[in-house]
Each structure stands twice: as structure tokens, then as C-alpha cells.
mmCIF file of C-alpha atoms in Angstrom:
data_model
loop_
_atom_site.group_PDB
_atom_site.id
_atom_site.type_symbol
_atom_site.label_atom_id
_atom_site.label_comp_id
_atom_site.label_asym_id
_atom_site.label_seq_id
_atom_site.Cartn_x
_atom_site.Cartn_y
_atom_site.Cartn_z
ATOM 1 C CA MET B 466 98.025 168.169 91.692
ATOM 2 C CA TRP B 467 98.190 167.177 88.023
ATOM 3 C CA SER B 468 96.767 164.125 86.325
ATOM 4 C CA THR B 469 97.054 162.424 82.962
ATOM 5 C CA LYS B 470 94.440 160.003 81.691
ATOM 6 C CA TYR B 471 95.054 157.393 79.008
ATOM 7 C CA LYS B 472 92.044 155.588 77.519
ATOM 8 C CA MET B 473 92.103 152.655 75.128
ATOM 9 C CA MET B 474 88.972 150.625 74.446
ATOM 10 C CA ASN B 475 87.826 149.291 77.862
ATOM 11 C CA MET B 476 90.986 150.321 79.738
ATOM 12 C CA VAL B 477 91.632 153.636 81.535
ATOM 13 C CA GLN B 478 94.836 154.571 83.349
ATOM 14 C CA THR B 479 95.050 157.795 85.355
ATOM 15 C CA MET B 480 98.332 158.998 86.862
ATOM 16 C CA MET B 481 98.124 161.651 89.569
ATOM 17 C CA PHE B 482 101.294 163.589 90.393
ATOM 18 C CA ARG B 483 102.779 166.876 91.521
ATOM 19 C CA MET B 484 104.673 168.714 88.786
ATOM 20 C CA PRO B 485 108.420 168.545 89.484
ATOM 21 C CA GLY B 486 109.706 171.950 90.575
ATOM 22 C CA TYR B 487 112.904 171.692 88.534
ATOM 23 C CA ALA B 488 113.894 170.115 85.249
ATOM 24 C CA LYS B 489 115.439 166.644 85.419
ATOM 25 C CA CYS B 490 114.437 166.240 89.100
ATOM 26 C CA THR B 491 112.142 163.316 89.792
ATOM 27 C CA VAL B 492 109.011 163.357 91.952
ATOM 28 C CA ASN B 493 107.060 160.284 93.030
ATOM 29 C CA VAL B 494 103.772 159.685 91.234
ATOM 30 C CA VAL B 495 101.110 160.054 93.932
ATOM 31 C CA LYS B 496 98.618 157.516 92.597
ATOM 32 C CA VAL B 497 97.924 155.349 89.549
ATOM 33 C CA LEU B 498 94.317 154.319 88.971
ATOM 34 C CA ASN B 499 93.555 151.493 86.541
ATOM 35 C CA VAL B 500 90.047 150.632 85.324
ATOM 36 C CA PRO B 501 89.485 147.736 85.336
ATOM 37 C CA GLU B 502 91.765 147.108 88.320
ATOM 38 C CA ARG B 503 94.873 145.085 87.634
ATOM 39 C CA SER B 504 95.638 142.008 89.672
ATOM 40 C CA THR B 505 99.395 142.147 89.041
ATOM 41 C CA PRO B 506 101.531 144.369 91.280
ATOM 42 C CA GLN B 507 101.915 147.853 89.810
ATOM 43 C CA PRO B 508 105.323 149.526 89.551
ATOM 44 C CA ARG B 509 106.223 152.460 91.774
ATOM 45 C CA LEU B 510 106.494 155.329 89.320
ATOM 46 C CA GLU B 511 108.224 158.683 89.344
ATOM 47 C CA VAL B 512 107.900 161.647 86.980
ATOM 48 C CA ALA B 513 110.417 164.145 85.608
ATOM 49 C CA ARG B 514 110.094 167.061 83.174
ATOM 50 C CA ASN B 515 112.326 169.056 80.881
ATOM 51 C CA THR B 516 113.112 172.790 81.305
ATOM 52 C CA ALA B 517 110.318 173.930 78.969
ATOM 53 C CA GLY B 518 107.795 171.683 80.717
ATOM 54 C CA ASN B 519 106.513 170.162 77.483
ATOM 55 C CA ILE B 520 108.047 166.716 78.059
ATOM 56 C CA LEU B 521 107.033 164.448 80.949
ATOM 57 C CA VAL B 522 108.782 161.134 81.588
ATOM 58 C CA PHE B 523 107.146 158.529 83.820
ATOM 59 C CA SER B 524 109.387 155.635 84.835
ATOM 60 C CA ASP B 525 109.815 152.860 87.370
ATOM 61 C CA LYS B 526 111.814 153.926 90.403
ATOM 62 C CA ASN B 527 114.153 150.971 89.811
ATOM 63 C CA MET B 528 114.964 150.821 86.102
ATOM 64 C CA LYS B 529 115.812 147.173 85.536
ATOM 65 C CA LYS B 530 114.734 144.331 83.291
ATOM 66 C CA GLY B 531 110.979 144.181 82.796
ATOM 67 C CA THR B 532 110.308 147.807 83.761
ATOM 68 C CA ILE B 533 108.575 150.575 81.812
ATOM 69 C CA ARG B 534 109.197 154.186 80.825
ATOM 70 C CA ILE B 535 106.569 156.458 79.273
ATOM 71 C CA GLU B 536 107.622 159.694 77.581
ATOM 72 C CA ARG B 537 104.956 162.262 76.654
ATOM 73 C CA LYS B 538 106.012 165.199 74.489
ATOM 74 C CA PHE B 539 103.560 168.035 73.860
ATOM 75 C CA SER B 540 103.767 170.216 70.742
ATOM 76 C CA GLY B 541 104.408 173.953 70.960
ATOM 77 C CA ASP B 542 100.700 174.764 70.554
ATOM 78 C CA TRP B 543 99.673 171.935 72.945
ATOM 79 C CA ARG B 544 97.390 170.422 70.272
ATOM 80 C CA GLU B 545 99.429 167.250 69.821
ATOM 81 C CA VAL B 546 101.126 164.799 72.150
ATOM 82 C CA THR B 547 103.532 162.047 71.160
ATOM 83 C CA GLN B 548 103.737 159.187 73.627
ATOM 84 C CA VAL B 549 106.575 156.681 73.496
ATOM 85 C CA TYR B 550 106.153 153.607 75.690
ATOM 86 C CA TYR B 551 109.375 151.712 76.442
ATOM 87 C CA ASP B 552 109.437 148.184 77.849
ATOM 88 C CA ILE B 553 112.952 147.555 79.130
ATOM 89 C CA GLY B 554 114.152 143.971 78.664
ATOM 90 C CA GLY B 555 112.327 140.741 79.327
ATOM 91 C CA TRP B 556 111.828 139.936 75.609
ATOM 92 C CA GLU B 557 114.976 137.896 74.887
ATOM 93 C CA GLU B 558 113.089 134.583 74.725
ATOM 94 C CA LEU B 559 111.133 136.022 71.787
ATOM 95 C CA GLY B 560 114.323 137.055 70.019
ATOM 96 C CA CYS B 561 113.740 140.798 70.539
ATOM 97 C CA GLU B 562 116.219 143.482 71.483
ATOM 98 C CA GLU B 563 116.779 144.566 75.074
ATOM 99 C CA GLU B 564 114.289 147.438 74.740
ATOM 100 C CA VAL B 565 110.930 147.321 72.964
ATOM 101 C CA SER B 566 109.031 150.534 72.318
ATOM 102 C CA TYR B 567 106.006 151.845 70.468
ATOM 103 C CA THR B 568 104.910 155.365 69.626
ATOM 104 C CA GLU B 569 101.419 156.848 69.656
ATOM 105 C CA VAL B 570 100.557 160.325 68.367
ATOM 106 C CA PHE B 571 97.427 162.108 69.548
ATOM 107 C CA ARG B 572 96.115 165.233 67.791
ATOM 108 C CA ARG B 573 93.370 167.547 68.968
ATOM 109 C CA VAL B 574 90.792 167.796 66.179
ATOM 110 C CA GLU B 575 88.076 170.436 66.066
ATOM 111 C CA VAL B 576 84.545 169.210 65.332
ATOM 112 C CA GLU B 577 84.317 171.172 62.075
ATOM 113 C CA GLU B 578 87.536 169.511 60.835
ATOM 114 C CA MET B 579 85.916 166.094 61.229
ATOM 115 C CA VAL B 580 82.884 166.902 59.009
#
């Protein structure tokens, strides 16, 4: 069992899943834990990976308007991860394109580098 944890301020989201055995084959995400708990229904997610295993894509089982896709790409030395969060549709009333996305980059920093 694998898990990824995303923390931002007072919010924590943990996704628990089994690593897909083959590239481009999807596997259901076993459990998603949100702290604090969300009152809105949570999407049923699945996960897929690339051949090298350094890219994980989490997405709604039914990709339609208002659904999400999260792509996490790890660097060759595993010290950096780039996360792209896609929100598919549902933004037309605000004059936005069909797909809205944002990118976050996380880098592992040694304590001595911070001083």
C-alpha cells in the first residue's frame, strides 16, 4: 500500500492506493482522507503511472465537467515533485477556459541549505 500526503495550512489530504502493476493501467484509489472532513461528496479516484514510475496521475473515474485530475511528477533524484492540479470545466460563467490548472513545485531542502 502506498500513500501520498498533501498539506496546506490547516488542510491535509492523504490518498492511499496500490501502485499500478503496469504503465497506463488504472487502479482504484483505496481511500482518501481529508482533515478537516469535507461535507461535499468526494470523487471516486483512480491512479495510473508511467513506465518509469516517476509520474502518478490521480483522476476522477468519470472525467466530465467539474472533475479533477492531479499529476505528480518526481525528478530523477526524487528531491523534487511538480504537481499540476487540473479542474475540468465548470468555469464558463466566470469567462474561463474549459480547463483550469495550477502548478506547484516542491523541493527537498537540507537543513544546512536553509541556514
